[in-house]
Amino acid sequence: MATGATVGAWALVLSLWGAAVGSRNLTAQIGKPLVLNCKGAPKKPPQQLEWKLAPLLCPQNTGRTEAWKVLSPQGGPWDSVARVLPNGSLLLPAIGIQDEGTFRCRAMSQNGKETKSSYQVRVYQIPGKPEIVDPASKLTAGVPNKVGTCVSEGGYPAGTLSWHLDGKPLIPDGKGVSVKEETRRHPETGLFTLQSELMVTPALGGAPHPTFSCSFSPGLPRRRALHTAPIQLSVWASCPFPAPEPVPLEEVQLVVKPESGAVALGGTVTLTCEAPTQPPPQIHWIKDGTPLPLPPSAVLLLSEVGPQDEGTYSCVATHRSHGSQESQAVSISIIETVEEGSTAGEELDKVREADRPQHAWKAPENQEEEEEERAELNQSEEPEAAESNAGGP
């Protein structure tokens, strides 16, 4: 009765793994039992058969010392990990990574016919649900931000991690979106741990509350991806850097040519504002305390100087990080030139004469003044007439 129950139990296991019968490609979950049928073997002992395994991994990685292992109903090197059932099938009570490979069975029927079976076995382990660890509290627009690190532990094969933004796949482009991945394998279990760190640069004026999630896609078997819980972050506008403290400009010098600032009427005066700062500051000009409506320039040229150009001049140097500074003022004046061969007094008389109105004579205010003027004219004419008569024949 016990034997029948045992056979029934193995029959149940075989039905759960029914794909093994007649199948050549199998996947089995790590730690679960696996039964492989040896086709053509007699259902009851004595059977003439043997099982062989060619491991997928190198022998040193599987713990086995030979590339092929042989197991028969009489027992053999596999006794610690597998055994042959009474019906000739091979049982692996808890399959592991070291059992991946090609299983082959060769059986001889009672009438002497030989039958071979072959299975390619792969194993897998689905990890736990992935998580986003160390998530950001907020994002700043226009600069790179770490969103978080997606972690998946205990999977085999390694599988892949991928990120999603508002439910859509987020593709790394190395600019606004970048991902740093790391894969580690446990030295004892052989299972994988995956990490994926996401960096994003939110666009200015973009979505104010983006939602991020991460998913794990297994390599084996074909299953739906496992998703993390989504995280929603707020995007803040980038804050400007604090303005640097203004650094005073070096002393601004105003150089004038001619140095005295005195120039003849119609001459030329050159004023140069020197402010040794890089990049060069903007220079504006002031006359008699009033800004001149001129474009910024370090040189002010006064040509054909006239009375309207006389006055005090200064320049103001303005730099975006150094502030503004005004130079000391200089005076511009016009000097009067003296012609060759004339005295200063004569030149002064000419200037005074030029300043007089052309019609300086005024009518006398009364008759007495008019008579006095006529008398003076008559007295001056009489000597002239006497001199004229004296010189006659």
Tab-separated table of C-alpha atoms in Angstrom:
chain	number	residue	atom	x	y	z
A	1	MET	CA	0.000	0.000	0.000
A	2	ALA	CA	2.825	2.284	0.864
A	3	THR	CA	4.478	1.463	-2.434
A	4	GLY	CA	1.309	2.317	-4.317
A	5	ALA	CA	1.023	5.633	-2.454
A	6	THR	CA	4.608	6.433	-3.339
A	7	VAL	CA	4.051	5.636	-6.968
A	8	GLY	CA	0.887	7.751	-6.897
A	9	ALA	CA	2.830	10.671	-5.433
A	10	TRP	CA	5.462	10.438	-8.160
A	11	ALA	CA	2.727	10.152	-10.737
A	12	LEU	CA	1.333	13.442	-9.384
A	13	VAL	CA	4.750	15.076	-9.628
A	14	LEU	CA	5.113	13.728	-13.136
A	15	SER	CA	1.730	15.158	-14.090
A	16	LEU	CA	2.758	18.559	-12.693
A	17	TRP	CA	5.851	18.405	-14.838
A	18	GLY	CA	4.057	16.659	-17.654
A	19	ALA	CA	5.901	18.766	-20.193
A	20	ALA	CA	8.911	16.579	-19.477
A	21	VAL	CA	7.400	13.609	-21.283
A	22	GLY	CA	8.394	13.839	-24.902
A	23	SER	CA	9.726	17.410	-24.466
A	24	ARG	CA	13.279	18.446	-25.166
A	25	ASN	CA	13.357	21.923	-23.541
A	26	LEU	CA	12.365	22.306	-19.897
A	27	THR	CA	12.457	25.072	-17.303
A	28	ALA	CA	12.224	24.281	-13.619
A	29	GLN	CA	12.036	26.520	-10.587
A	30	ILE	CA	15.002	26.313	-8.262
A	31	GLY	CA	14.325	24.170	-5.204
A	32	LYS	CA	11.363	22.348	-6.733
A	33	PRO	CA	11.331	18.623	-7.702
A	34	LEU	CA	11.782	17.577	-11.308
A	35	VAL	CA	10.924	14.214	-12.854
A	36	LEU	CA	12.269	13.194	-16.279
A	37	ASN	CA	10.740	10.221	-18.078
A	38	CYS	CA	12.984	7.636	-19.770
A	39	LYS	CA	11.022	6.725	-22.869
A	40	GLY	CA	11.116	3.123	-23.971
A	41	ALA	CA	12.076	1.773	-20.535
A	42	PRO	CA	10.047	-1.146	-19.115
A	43	LYS	CA	7.471	-0.007	-16.577
A	44	LYS	CA	8.659	-2.498	-13.994
A	45	PRO	CA	12.099	-3.705	-12.946
A	46	PRO	CA	14.332	-5.108	-13.999
A	47	GLN	CA	15.149	-2.341	-16.536
A	48	GLN	CA	18.247	-1.910	-18.562
A	49	LEU	CA	18.809	1.844	-18.655
A	50	GLU	CA	21.170	4.580	-17.669
A	51	TRP	CA	20.922	8.345	-17.256
A	52	LYS	CA	23.641	10.791	-18.153
A	53	LEU	CA	24.053	14.507	-17.484
A	54	ALA	CA	26.187	16.965	-19.447
A	55	PRO	CA	26.225	20.064	-17.178
A	56	LEU	CA	25.617	23.462	-18.723
A	57	LEU	CA	28.298	25.014	-16.548
A	58	CYS	CA	31.893	24.039	-16.212
A	59	PRO	CA	32.462	21.014	-13.896
A	60	GLN	CA	34.302	23.172	-11.357
A	61	ASN	CA	31.244	25.447	-11.112
A	62	THR	CA	28.817	22.546	-10.605
A	63	GLY	CA	30.755	20.774	-7.903
A	64	ARG	CA	31.038	17.676	-10.046
A	65	THR	CA	34.371	16.239	-11.076
A	66	GLU	CA	33.377	14.801	-14.452
A	67	ALA	CA	31.713	16.319	-17.517
A	68	TRP	CA	29.266	13.417	-17.653
A	69	LYS	CA	27.606	11.717	-14.711
A	70	VAL	CA	25.965	8.314	-14.981
A	71	LEU	CA	23.139	6.958	-12.826
A	72	SER	CA	21.527	3.557	-13.093
A	73	PRO	CA	18.837	1.796	-11.099
A	74	GLN	CA	21.610	0.202	-9.059
A	75	GLY	CA	22.762	3.638	-7.823
A	76	GLY	CA	25.831	5.709	-8.622
A	77	PRO	CA	27.522	9.131	-8.270
A	78	TRP	CA	24.208	11.049	-8.353
A	79	ASP	CA	22.757	9.394	-5.261
A	80	SER	CA	23.018	12.632	-3.255
A	81	VAL	CA	21.019	14.727	-5.749
A	82	ALA	CA	18.939	12.352	-7.902
A	83	ARG	CA	17.700	8.797	-8.140
A	84	VAL	CA	15.966	6.500	-10.598
A	85	LEU	CA	12.357	5.661	-9.815
A	86	PRO	CA	10.986	2.139	-10.164
A	87	ASN	CA	9.493	3.043	-13.562
A	88	GLY	CA	12.863	4.215	-14.839
A	89	SER	CA	12.165	7.981	-14.565
A	90	LEU	CA	14.794	10.274	-13.058
A	91	LEU	CA	13.886	12.281	-9.956
A	92	LEU	CA	15.704	15.429	-8.850
A	93	PRO	CA	14.055	16.272	-5.471
A	94	ALA	CA	15.286	19.892	-5.381
A	95	ILE	CA	16.786	21.079	-8.635
A	96	GLY	CA	19.428	23.789	-8.500
A	97	ILE	CA	21.582	25.942	-10.742
A	98	GLN	CA	24.223	23.205	-10.807
A	99	ASP	CA	21.685	20.831	-12.404
A	100	GLU	CA	21.242	22.889	-15.571
A	101	GLY	CA	22.331	20.964	-18.641
A	102	THR	CA	21.456	18.093	-20.965
A	103	PHE	CA	19.884	14.937	-19.498
A	104	ARG	CA	19.920	11.800	-21.597
A	105	CYS	CA	18.439	8.369	-20.984
A	106	ARG	CA	19.224	5.190	-22.892
A	107	ALA	CA	16.855	2.278	-22.264
A	108	MET	CA	16.688	-1.286	-23.605
A	109	SER	CA	13.263	-2.879	-23.877
A	110	GLN	CA	12.599	-6.539	-23.110
A	111	ASN	CA	12.674	-7.389	-26.786
A	112	GLY	CA	16.060	-5.718	-27.161
A	113	LYS	CA	14.994	-2.406	-28.708
A	114	GLU	CA	17.039	0.612	-27.629
A	115	THR	CA	15.354	4.002	-27.045
A	116	LYS	CA	17.009	7.319	-26.231
A	117	SER	CA	15.547	10.411	-24.532
A	118	SER	CA	17.155	13.871	-24.301
A	119	TYR	CA	16.169	16.982	-22.278
A	120	GLN	CA	17.621	20.483	-22.148
A	121	VAL	CA	16.952	21.707	-18.614
A	122	ARG	CA	17.148	25.354	-17.477
A	123	VAL	CA	16.306	26.599	-14.015
A	124	TYR	CA	14.952	29.944	-12.812
A	125	GLN	CA	14.098	31.859	-9.671
A	126	ILE	CA	11.665	34.780	-9.592
A	127	PRO	CA	12.943	37.494	-7.251
A	128	GLY	CA	10.854	39.421	-4.802
A	129	LYS	CA	9.038	42.559	-5.897
A	130	PRO	CA	11.553	45.280	-6.839
A	131	GLU	CA	11.784	48.426	-4.734
A	132	ILE	CA	12.900	52.029	-5.234
A	133	VAL	CA	15.264	52.841	-2.380
A	134	ASP	CA	16.581	56.248	-1.373
A	135	PRO	CA	13.961	58.132	-3.451
A	136	ALA	CA	14.306	61.879	-3.986
A	137	SER	CA	12.002	64.241	-2.103
A	138	LYS	CA	11.826	66.735	-4.986
A	139	LEU	CA	13.444	67.557	-8.329
A	140	THR	CA	14.999	70.817	-9.489
A	141	ALA	CA	14.343	71.926	-13.067
A	142	GLY	CA	17.284	72.477	-15.375
A	143	VAL	CA	19.837	70.459	-13.363
A	144	PRO	CA	20.564	66.681	-13.002
A	145	ASN	CA	18.648	65.007	-10.163
A	146	LYS	CA	18.855	61.503	-8.698
A	147	VAL	CA	15.352	60.015	-8.701
A	148	GLY	CA	16.258	56.885	-6.742
A	149	THR	CA	17.755	53.381	-6.996
A	150	CYS	CA	15.679	50.414	-8.154
A	151	VAL	CA	16.732	47.119	-6.491
A	152	SER	CA	15.790	43.519	-7.350
A	153	GLU	CA	17.217	40.674	-5.236
A	154	GLY	CA	17.294	36.887	-5.529
A	155	GLY	CA	16.602	36.308	-9.224
A	156	TYR	CA	17.982	33.768	-11.704
A	157	PRO	CA	18.873	34.289	-14.490
A	158	ALA	CA	19.769	37.930	-13.914
A	159	GLY	CA	16.841	39.522	-15.815
A	160	THR	CA	16.617	43.276	-16.475
A	161	LEU	CA	15.409	46.446	-14.759
A	162	SER	CA	13.714	49.292	-16.598
A	163	TRP	CA	12.297	52.691	-15.619
A	164	HIS	CA	8.974	54.307	-16.516
A	165	LEU	CA	7.794	57.926	-16.499
A	166	ASP	CA	4.045	58.453	-16.170
A	167	GLY	CA	3.522	54.844	-17.237
A	168	LYS	CA	5.678	55.059	-20.373
A	169	PRO	CA	9.148	53.512	-20.838
A	170	LEU	CA	11.948	55.926	-19.976
A	171	ILE	CA	14.831	55.470	-22.423
A	172	PRO	CA	18.289	56.632	-21.257
A	173	ASP	CA	19.800	59.140	-23.688
A	174	GLY	CA	22.906	60.155	-21.735
A	175	LYS	CA	21.677	63.772	-21.512
A	176	GLY	CA	18.399	64.420	-19.777
A	177	VAL	CA	18.032	60.765	-18.715
A	178	SER	CA	20.861	58.477	-17.577
A	179	VAL	CA	20.953	55.131	-15.773
A	180	LYS	CA	23.783	53.566	-13.789
A	181	GLU	CA	23.384	49.786	-13.494
A	182	GLU	CA	25.104	47.207	-11.309
A	183	THR	CA	24.752	43.397	-11.209
A	184	ARG	CA	26.041	41.242	-8.327
A	185	ARG	CA	25.899	37.483	-7.849
A	186	HIS	CA	25.755	35.756	-4.498
A	187	PRO	CA	28.845	33.540	-4.083
A	188	GLU	CA	26.905	30.700	-2.413
A	189	THR	CA	23.403	30.682	-3.894
A	190	GLY	CA	24.354	31.952	-7.358
A	191	LEU	CA	21.310	34.283	-7.360
A	192	PHE	CA	21.523	37.816	-8.749
A	193	THR	CA	20.978	41.265	-7.248
A	194	LEU	CA	20.312	44.089	-9.722
A	195	GLN	CA	20.549	47.830	-9.074
A	196	SER	CA	19.593	50.690	-11.390
A	197	GLU	CA	20.151	54.338	-10.400
A	198	LEU	CA	18.113	56.890	-12.373
A	199	MET	CA	19.255	60.487	-13.039
A	200	VAL	CA	16.977	62.981	-14.813
A	201	THR	CA	17.149	66.672	-15.759
A	202	PRO	CA	13.588	68.048	-15.734
A	203	ALA	CA	12.914	70.632	-18.419
A	204	LEU	CA	12.015	74.170	-17.402
A	205	GLY	CA	8.273	74.547	-17.733
A	206	GLY	CA	7.745	70.757	-17.931
A	207	ALA	CA	5.356	68.526	-15.961
A	208	PRO	CA	5.205	69.782	-12.359
A	209	HIS	CA	4.486	66.359	-10.775
A	210	PRO	CA	6.067	63.451	-12.749
A	211	THR	CA	5.479	59.860	-11.611
A	212	PHE	CA	8.315	57.308	-11.769
A	213	SER	CA	8.260	53.513	-11.439
A	214	CYS	CA	10.618	50.598	-12.068
A	215	SER	CA	9.993	47.048	-13.290
A	216	PHE	CA	11.853	43.736	-13.323
A	217	SER	CA	11.612	41.516	-16.418
A	218	PRO	CA	12.723	37.908	-15.818
A	219	GLY	CA	14.960	36.122	-18.286
A	220	LEU	CA	13.206	32.781	-17.648
A	221	PRO	CA	10.434	31.849	-17.883
A	222	ARG	CA	8.310	34.195	-19.946
A	223	ARG	CA	6.281	36.008	-17.353
A	224	ARG	CA	4.801	39.408	-16.772
A	225	ALA	CA	7.136	42.029	-15.370
A	226	LEU	CA	7.162	42.881	-11.677
A	227	HIS	CA	6.585	46.568	-10.919
A	228	THR	CA	7.582	48.747	-7.998
A	229	ALA	CA	5.196	51.073	-6.256
A	230	PRO	CA	5.196	54.403	-8.166
A	231	ILE	CA	6.646	57.563	-6.655
A	232	GLN	CA	5.421	61.049	-7.538
A	233	LEU	CA	7.821	63.969	-7.205
A	234	SER	CA	7.443	67.734	-7.418
A	235	VAL	CA	9.606	69.775	-9.778
A	236	TRP	CA	10.883	73.052	-8.387
A	237	ALA	CA	12.245	75.960	-10.358
A	238	SER	CA	16.001	76.278	-10.111
A	239	CYS	CA	17.103	79.018	-7.744
A	240	PRO	CA	19.627	81.540	-9.079
A	241	PHE	CA	23.018	81.576	-7.461
A	242	PRO	CA	23.465	84.396	-4.960
A	243	ALA	CA	24.869	87.499	-6.579
A	244	PRO	CA	28.524	88.038	-5.726
A	245	GLU	CA	29.449	90.976	-3.584
A	246	PRO	CA	30.359	93.967	-5.779
A	247	VAL	CA	34.096	94.478	-6.003
A	248	PRO	CA	35.060	98.143	-6.344
A	249	LEU	CA	36.615	99.084	-9.634
A	250	GLU	CA	40.203	100.166	-9.631
A	251	GLU	CA	40.535	103.938	-9.734
A	252	VAL	CA	39.069	105.302	-12.946
A	253	GLN	CA	41.396	107.775	-14.665
A	254	LEU	CA	40.325	110.495	-17.087
A	255	VAL	CA	43.132	111.541	-19.445
A	256	VAL	CA	42.732	114.736	-21.500
A	257	LYS	CA	44.782	115.992	-24.440
A	258	PRO	CA	45.964	118.704	-24.379
A	259	GLU	CA	46.761	118.121	-20.711
A	260	SER	CA	45.753	121.630	-19.578
A	261	GLY	CA	42.313	121.250	-21.068
A	262	ALA	CA	42.744	124.656	-22.740
A	263	VAL	CA	42.378	124.690	-26.509
A	264	ALA	CA	42.204	127.327	-29.199
A	265	LEU	CA	38.914	128.111	-30.819
A	266	GLY	CA	38.244	125.470	-33.497
A	267	GLY	CA	40.807	123.049	-32.033
A	268	THR	CA	40.396	119.418	-30.915
A	269	VAL	CA	40.225	117.860	-27.430
A	270	THR	CA	40.492	114.135	-26.737
A	271	LEU	CA	39.223	112.688	-23.432
A	272	THR	CA	40.065	109.038	-22.624
A	273	CYS	CA	38.486	107.117	-19.707
A	274	GLU	CA	40.837	104.404	-18.358
A	275	ALA	CA	39.298	101.623	-16.221
A	276	PRO	CA	41.655	98.574	-15.992
A	277	THR	CA	39.016	95.850	-15.494
A	278	GLN	CA	38.210	92.666	-17.467
A	279	PRO	CA	35.922	92.388	-19.236
A	280	PRO	CA	35.989	96.102	-20.068
A	281	PRO	CA	33.227	98.134	-18.390
A	282	GLN	CA	30.742	100.415	-20.125
A	283	ILE	CA	31.818	104.064	-20.204
A	284	HIS	CA	29.347	106.963	-20.112
A	285	TRP	CA	30.136	110.670	-20.119
A	286	ILE	CA	28.945	113.564	-17.959
A	287	LYS	CA	29.221	117.296	-18.662
A	288	ASP	CA	28.516	119.877	-15.993
A	289	GLY	CA	26.735	117.189	-13.956
A	290	THR	CA	24.415	116.099	-16.772
A	291	PRO	CA	24.835	112.758	-18.627
A	292	LEU	CA	25.583	113.214	-22.310
A	293	PRO	CA	23.214	111.357	-24.695
A	294	LEU	CA	26.031	109.382	-26.331
A	295	PRO	CA	26.556	105.629	-26.859
A	296	PRO	CA	29.016	103.960	-24.433
A	297	SER	CA	32.618	104.682	-25.437
A	298	ALA	CA	35.964	104.955	-23.655
A	299	VAL	CA	36.988	107.950	-25.815
A	300	LEU	CA	35.207	111.296	-26.194
A	301	LEU	CA	36.449	113.440	-29.106
A	302	LEU	CA	35.599	117.139	-29.228
A	303	SER	CA	36.476	118.543	-32.646
A	304	GLU	CA	36.185	122.171	-33.824
A	305	VAL	CA	35.765	123.272	-30.257
A	306	GLY	CA	33.514	126.246	-29.682
A	307	PRO	CA	32.107	128.083	-26.665
A	308	GLN	CA	29.390	125.444	-26.349
A	309	ASP	CA	32.041	122.815	-25.554
A	310	GLU	CA	33.493	124.627	-22.544
A	311	GLY	CA	32.713	123.072	-19.153
A	312	THR	CA	33.668	120.258	-16.738
A	313	TYR	CA	33.743	116.653	-17.969
A	314	SER	CA	33.864	113.300	-16.147
A	315	CYS	CA	33.316	109.645	-17.073
A	316	VAL	CA	31.455	106.811	-15.291
A	317	ALA	CA	32.686	103.182	-15.636
A	318	THR	CA	30.005	100.517	-14.990
A	319	HIS	CA	30.788	96.753	-14.616
A	320	ARG	CA	28.185	94.044	-13.931
A	321	SER	CA	30.178	92.535	-11.067
A	322	HIS	CA	32.186	95.546	-9.906
A	323	GLY	CA	29.567	98.266	-9.725
A	324	SER	CA	30.070	101.848	-10.975
A	325	GLN	CA	32.702	104.495	-10.349
A	326	GLU	CA	33.041	108.082	-11.580
A	327	SER	CA	36.330	109.715	-12.469
A	328	GLN	CA	37.544	113.094	-11.300
A	329	ALA	CA	36.286	116.002	-13.426
A	330	VAL	CA	38.450	118.007	-15.823
A	331	SER	CA	37.774	121.475	-17.249
A	332	ILE	CA	37.772	122.324	-20.925
A	333	SER	CA	38.300	126.013	-21.849
A	334	ILE	CA	39.033	128.068	-24.981
A	335	ILE	CA	42.152	130.257	-25.213
A	336	GLU	CA	42.445	133.331	-27.507
A	337	THR	CA	45.273	133.248	-30.057
A	338	VAL	CA	47.544	136.351	-30.841
A	339	GLU	CA	48.413	137.144	-34.483
A	340	GLU	CA	52.082	137.733	-35.370
A	341	GLY	CA	53.219	141.471	-35.343
A	342	SER	CA	50.358	142.782	-33.190
A	343	THR	CA	50.370	143.685	-29.549
A	344	ALA	CA	48.164	142.198	-26.926
A	345	GLY	CA	46.414	145.507	-26.472
A	346	GLU	CA	45.594	145.728	-30.154
A	347	GLU	CA	44.227	142.213	-30.161
A	348	LEU	CA	42.126	143.043	-27.134
A	349	ASP	CA	40.753	146.127	-28.907
A	350	LYS	CA	39.857	143.977	-31.906
A	351	VAL	CA	37.937	141.590	-29.706
A	352	ARG	CA	36.116	144.439	-28.029
A	353	GLU	CA	35.361	146.041	-31.402
A	354	ALA	CA	34.008	142.749	-32.682
A	355	ASP	CA	31.777	142.475	-29.650
A	356	ARG	CA	30.274	145.983	-30.178
A	357	PRO	CA	26.984	146.264	-32.053
A	358	GLN	CA	27.283	147.560	-35.589
A	359	HIS	CA	24.853	150.425	-34.868
A	360	ALA	CA	26.250	151.837	-31.620
A	361	TRP	CA	25.270	155.521	-32.248
A	362	LYS	CA	22.209	156.730	-30.392
A	363	ALA	CA	20.199	159.916	-30.976
A	364	PRO	CA	20.720	162.542	-28.258
A	365	GLU	CA	17.982	162.700	-25.731
A	366	ASN	CA	17.564	166.618	-25.936
A	367	GLN	CA	18.476	169.627	-28.053
A	368	GLU	CA	21.259	170.871	-25.736
A	369	GLU	CA	23.271	167.682	-26.158
A	370	GLU	CA	22.874	167.943	-29.937
A	371	GLU	CA	24.250	171.531	-29.956
A	372	GLU	CA	27.229	170.543	-27.774
A	373	GLU	CA	28.139	167.766	-30.162
A	374	ARG	CA	27.949	170.115	-33.148
A	375	ALA	CA	30.186	172.666	-31.387
A	376	GLU	CA	32.780	169.988	-30.717
A	377	LEU	CA	32.699	168.995	-34.385
A	378	ASN	CA	33.174	172.598	-35.530
A	379	GLN	CA	36.186	173.093	-33.206
A	380	SER	CA	37.820	169.994	-34.546
A	381	GLU	CA	37.259	171.059	-38.160
A	382	GLU	CA	38.720	174.582	-37.737
A	383	PRO	CA	42.300	173.515	-36.946
A	384	GLU	CA	42.158	171.142	-39.883
A	385	ALA	CA	41.148	173.988	-42.200
A	386	ALA	CA	43.906	176.271	-40.823
A	387	GLU	CA	46.510	173.587	-41.446
A	388	SER	CA	45.169	173.171	-44.931
A	389	ASN	CA	45.451	176.939	-45.691
A	390	ALA	CA	48.946	177.138	-44.284
A	391	GLY	CA	50.184	174.644	-46.697
A	392	GLY	CA	48.793	176.547	-49.722
A	393	PRO	CA	50.717	178.712	-52.290
